[in-house]
Amino acid sequence: MTGHLRLGVNIDHVATIRNARGGVHPDPARAAVLATEAGADGVTLHLREDRRHIRDGDLDRIREVTHLPINMEMAATEEMLEIALRFKPETAMFVPEKRAELTTEGGLDAVRQHNHLSDYVRRLQDNGSRVSFFIEPDPVQLIAASRMGADITEFHTGRYVELVQAGEGELAGAELARITECAAQAVELGIEPQAGHGLTFDTVTPIAAIPELTELNIGHFLMGEAIFVGLNKAVSEMKRLMQAARAESTE
Ligand code: PXP
């Protein structure tokens, strides 16, 4: 599994800005259109329990404006399960969710959620969605996700990014090695490995170079960059960096 690396653009923070004032501007559906035009390979959104960014009414509007696959991040709750069963995202991704957090802080503790989640996974898969778990790059979590039937695991890159940005080169290297090893192990388990969280132009290259990864999900940095250069340029440049890294690593 060393082919094309896809970019899933997370549009949550367009909705964050909209919600800061109420009303309808800026519209996350418009961001989905622009991301599609700029060469994104997927649209990611997180319908949080507190609806702090994406809201229920956004789902169908976003579905209407893009042909791209939608990756719906969700907490493992009965309410979110019902919404996902109705909305039928191409991918339903289980993420941990705490109301007080600013963003998804850590990976899902797949080990502790076994009974509860296995049933949700099966119901989503029977309904036509692939199921992803957002987890730390930790073999114990990966094996738990595999036992529960995950099709995909997205490895949390937040710690790697923080270490790079703190100038902790050695620790960042160790974290990169953990992500690399988990990506290879996922493939052995028959799981599609993806990665994301916190990635920027300056940190994406070593992650994109991991040959087994099939997709990176990136949001906050792209939306921030879009303020200065526009969403089209921000998405195109991220894809260019990803493809250059992948081309070099698989030469
Ligand atoms: N993957 C998951 C599971 C996330 O929750 C998020 C943030 O919503 C991302 C990727 C994207 O992270 P960022 O917005 O920092 O690029």
Short mmCIF file of C-alpha atoms and ligand atoms in Angstrom, two decimals, residues 10 12-13 46 73 93 95 103-104 134 154 196-199 217-221, ligand 1:
data_model
loop_
_atom_site.label_atom_id
_atom_site.label_comp_id
_atom_site.label_asym_id
_atom_site.label_seq_id
_atom_site.Cartn_x
_atom_site.Cartn_y
_atom_site.Cartn_z
CA ASN A 10 -11.44 19.49 7.67
CA ASP A 12 -14.97 22.66 10.97
CA HIS A 13 -13.33 25.99 11.64
CA HIS A 46 -16.88 16.80 13.20
CA GLU A 73 -15.93 12.51 13.03
CA MET A 93 -14.64 8.14 12.50
CA VAL A 95 -13.03 10.24 18.20
CA THR A 103 -9.90 20.40 20.01
CA THR A 104 -9.69 16.61 20.03
CA PHE A 134 -8.74 8.03 15.74
CA GLU A 154 -6.14 7.54 11.86
CA GLY A 196 -3.79 13.77 11.10
CA HIS A 197 -4.06 16.54 13.66
CA GLY A 198 -2.06 19.73 13.92
CA LEU A 199 -0.23 19.30 10.60
CA ASN A 217 -6.78 14.94 7.51
CA ILE A 218 -5.89 18.58 7.97
CA GLY A 219 -8.04 21.51 9.04
CA HIS A 220 -7.02 24.23 11.46
CA PHE A 221 -3.77 25.23 9.77
N1 PXP B 1 -8.22 14.28 12.76
C1 PXP B 1 -9.08 14.35 13.81
C2 PXP B 1 -9.63 13.08 14.36
C3 PXP B 1 -9.49 15.59 14.34
O1 PXP B 1 -10.34 15.63 15.37
C4 PXP B 1 -8.98 16.76 13.75
C5 PXP B 1 -9.40 18.10 14.30
O2 PXP B 1 -10.76 18.24 14.22
C6 PXP B 1 -8.11 16.63 12.66
C7 PXP B 1 -7.72 15.39 12.21
C8 PXP B 1 -7.54 17.84 11.99
O3 PXP B 1 -6.71 18.49 12.90
P1 PXP B 1 -6.28 19.97 12.60
O4 PXP B 1 -7.53 20.78 12.55
O5 PXP B 1 -5.40 20.30 13.74
O6 PXP B 1 -5.57 19.95 11.28
#
